[in-house]
Short mmCIF file of C-alpha atoms in Angstrom, two decimals:
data_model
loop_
_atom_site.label_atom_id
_atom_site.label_comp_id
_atom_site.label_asym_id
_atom_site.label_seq_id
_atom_site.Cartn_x
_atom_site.Cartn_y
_atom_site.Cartn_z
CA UNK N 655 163.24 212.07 104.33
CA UNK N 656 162.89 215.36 102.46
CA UNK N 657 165.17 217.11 104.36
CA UNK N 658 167.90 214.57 103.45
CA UNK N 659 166.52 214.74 99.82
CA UNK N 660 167.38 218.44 100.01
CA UNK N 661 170.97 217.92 101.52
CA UNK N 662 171.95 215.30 99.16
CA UNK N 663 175.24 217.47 97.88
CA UNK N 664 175.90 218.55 101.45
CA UNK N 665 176.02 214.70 102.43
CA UNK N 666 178.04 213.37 99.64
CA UNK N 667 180.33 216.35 100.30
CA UNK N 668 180.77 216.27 104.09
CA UNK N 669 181.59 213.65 106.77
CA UNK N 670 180.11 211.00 108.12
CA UNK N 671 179.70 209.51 104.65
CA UNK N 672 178.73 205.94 105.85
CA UNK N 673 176.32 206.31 108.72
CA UNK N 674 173.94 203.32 107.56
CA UNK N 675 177.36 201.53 108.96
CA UNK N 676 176.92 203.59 112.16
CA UNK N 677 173.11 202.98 112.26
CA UNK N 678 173.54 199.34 112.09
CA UNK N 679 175.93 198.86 114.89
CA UNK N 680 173.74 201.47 117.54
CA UNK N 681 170.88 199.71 116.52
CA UNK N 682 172.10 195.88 117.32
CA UNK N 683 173.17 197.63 121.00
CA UNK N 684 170.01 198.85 121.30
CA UNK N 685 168.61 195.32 120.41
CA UNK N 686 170.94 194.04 123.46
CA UNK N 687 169.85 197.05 125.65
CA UNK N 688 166.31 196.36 125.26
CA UNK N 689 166.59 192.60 125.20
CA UNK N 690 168.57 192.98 128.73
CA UNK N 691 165.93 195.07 130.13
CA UNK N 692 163.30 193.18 128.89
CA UNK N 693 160.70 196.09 128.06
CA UNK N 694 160.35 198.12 125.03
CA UNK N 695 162.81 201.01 124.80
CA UNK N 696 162.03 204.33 123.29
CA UNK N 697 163.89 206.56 121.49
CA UNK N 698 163.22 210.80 121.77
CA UNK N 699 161.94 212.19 118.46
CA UNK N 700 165.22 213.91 118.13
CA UNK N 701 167.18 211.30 119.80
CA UNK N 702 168.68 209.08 117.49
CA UNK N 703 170.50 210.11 113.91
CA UNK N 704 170.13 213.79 113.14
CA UNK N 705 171.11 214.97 109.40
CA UNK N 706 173.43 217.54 109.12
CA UNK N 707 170.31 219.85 108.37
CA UNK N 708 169.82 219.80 112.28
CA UNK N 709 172.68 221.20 113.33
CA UNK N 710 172.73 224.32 111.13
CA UNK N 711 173.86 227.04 113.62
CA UNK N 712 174.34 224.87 116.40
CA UNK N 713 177.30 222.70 118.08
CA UNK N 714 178.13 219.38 115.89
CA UNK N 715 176.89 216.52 117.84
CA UNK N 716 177.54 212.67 117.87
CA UNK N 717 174.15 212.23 116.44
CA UNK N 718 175.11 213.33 113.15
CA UNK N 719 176.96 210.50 112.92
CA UNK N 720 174.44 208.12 113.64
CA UNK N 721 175.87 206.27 116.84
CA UNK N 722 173.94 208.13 119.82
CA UNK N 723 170.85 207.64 121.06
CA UNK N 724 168.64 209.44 123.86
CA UNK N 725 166.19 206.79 125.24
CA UNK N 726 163.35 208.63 127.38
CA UNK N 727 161.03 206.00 128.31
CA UNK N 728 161.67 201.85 128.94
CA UNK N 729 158.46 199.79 129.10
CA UNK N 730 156.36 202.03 131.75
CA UNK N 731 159.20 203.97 133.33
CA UNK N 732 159.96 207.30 132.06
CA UNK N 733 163.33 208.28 132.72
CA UNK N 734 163.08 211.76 134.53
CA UNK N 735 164.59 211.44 137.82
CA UNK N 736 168.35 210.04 138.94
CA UNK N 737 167.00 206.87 140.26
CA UNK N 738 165.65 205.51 136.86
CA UNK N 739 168.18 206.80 134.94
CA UNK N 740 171.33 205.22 137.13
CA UNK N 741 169.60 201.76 136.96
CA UNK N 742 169.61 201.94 133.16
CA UNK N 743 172.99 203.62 132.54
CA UNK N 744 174.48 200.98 134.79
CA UNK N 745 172.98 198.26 132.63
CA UNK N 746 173.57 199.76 129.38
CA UNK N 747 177.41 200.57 130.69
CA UNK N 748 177.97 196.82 131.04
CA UNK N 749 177.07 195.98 127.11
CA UNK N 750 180.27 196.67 125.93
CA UNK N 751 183.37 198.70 126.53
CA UNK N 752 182.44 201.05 123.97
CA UNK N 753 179.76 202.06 124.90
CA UNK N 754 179.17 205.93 126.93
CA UNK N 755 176.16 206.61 128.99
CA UNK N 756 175.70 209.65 130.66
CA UNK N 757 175.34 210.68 134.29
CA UNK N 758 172.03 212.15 136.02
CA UNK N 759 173.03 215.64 136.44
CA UNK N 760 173.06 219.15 135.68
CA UNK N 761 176.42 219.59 134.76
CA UNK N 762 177.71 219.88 131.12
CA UNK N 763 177.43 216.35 128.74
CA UNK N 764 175.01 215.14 131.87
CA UNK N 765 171.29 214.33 131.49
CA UNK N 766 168.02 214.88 133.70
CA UNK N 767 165.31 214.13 131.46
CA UNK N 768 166.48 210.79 129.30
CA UNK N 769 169.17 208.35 129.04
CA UNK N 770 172.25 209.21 126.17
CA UNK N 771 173.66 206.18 124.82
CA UNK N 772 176.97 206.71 122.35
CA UNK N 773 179.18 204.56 120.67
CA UNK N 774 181.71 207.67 119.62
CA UNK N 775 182.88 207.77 115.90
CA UNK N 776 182.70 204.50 114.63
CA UNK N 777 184.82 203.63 111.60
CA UNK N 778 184.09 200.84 109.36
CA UNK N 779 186.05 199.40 106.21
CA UNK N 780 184.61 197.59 103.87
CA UNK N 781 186.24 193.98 103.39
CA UNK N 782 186.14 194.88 99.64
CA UNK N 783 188.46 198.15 99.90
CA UNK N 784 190.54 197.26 102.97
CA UNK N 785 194.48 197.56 101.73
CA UNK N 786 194.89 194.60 104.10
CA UNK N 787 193.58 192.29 101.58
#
């Protein structure tokens, strides 16, 4: 919390502006995901919504935007070998069409050590300020 304290101008000033939208949708996925599974799911320390604080001299990452997660562990499983983390990607795949999970691997945007869940950039407008009203 204090480092967002101490970036309140850079996050009024800077996109996303609306990630408690972002947050909201990633976490009702999550919800399904661990609902489906039927086990507690955990998220890495540095795996869900990073403040823009976090990525000072470093590549931007969906994170910022608060609609990626990296899941390490689900109930007693810890998700460090291909096995593990193709049964869960395969589950959380079938949630919804929007959702991206990423490979065992080595390669680049592939994981070996947890499970990345994104939903992309999510947009959301407001009933309230929508010009189709």
């Amino acid at each position: 919390m204090l480092v967002d304290c101490r970036e309140a101008r850079l996050l009024l000033s800077q996109f996303p502006h609306y990630v408690p939208c972002a947050i909201v949708i990633l976490a009702r996925l999550l919800e399904d995901f661990r609902h489906e599974v039927g086990a507690p799911v955990f998220i890495a320390a540095n795996g869900g919504y990073r403040s823009p604080a976090h990525q000072i001299g470093g590549a931007k990452s969906i994170h910022a935007w608060g609609t990626a997660a990296n899941v390490y562990r689900i109930g007693d499983t810890f998700l460090t070998e291909a096995r593990s983390i193709e049964k869960y990607r395969a589950i959380a795949a079938l949630l919804s069409p929007a959702v991206c999970v990423r490979p065992f691997g080595s390669e680049a945007g592939e994981t070996n050590d947890h499970l990345h869940v994104d939903l992309g950039f999510v947009t959301v407008t407001p009933r309230e300020c929508s010009e189709a009203l």
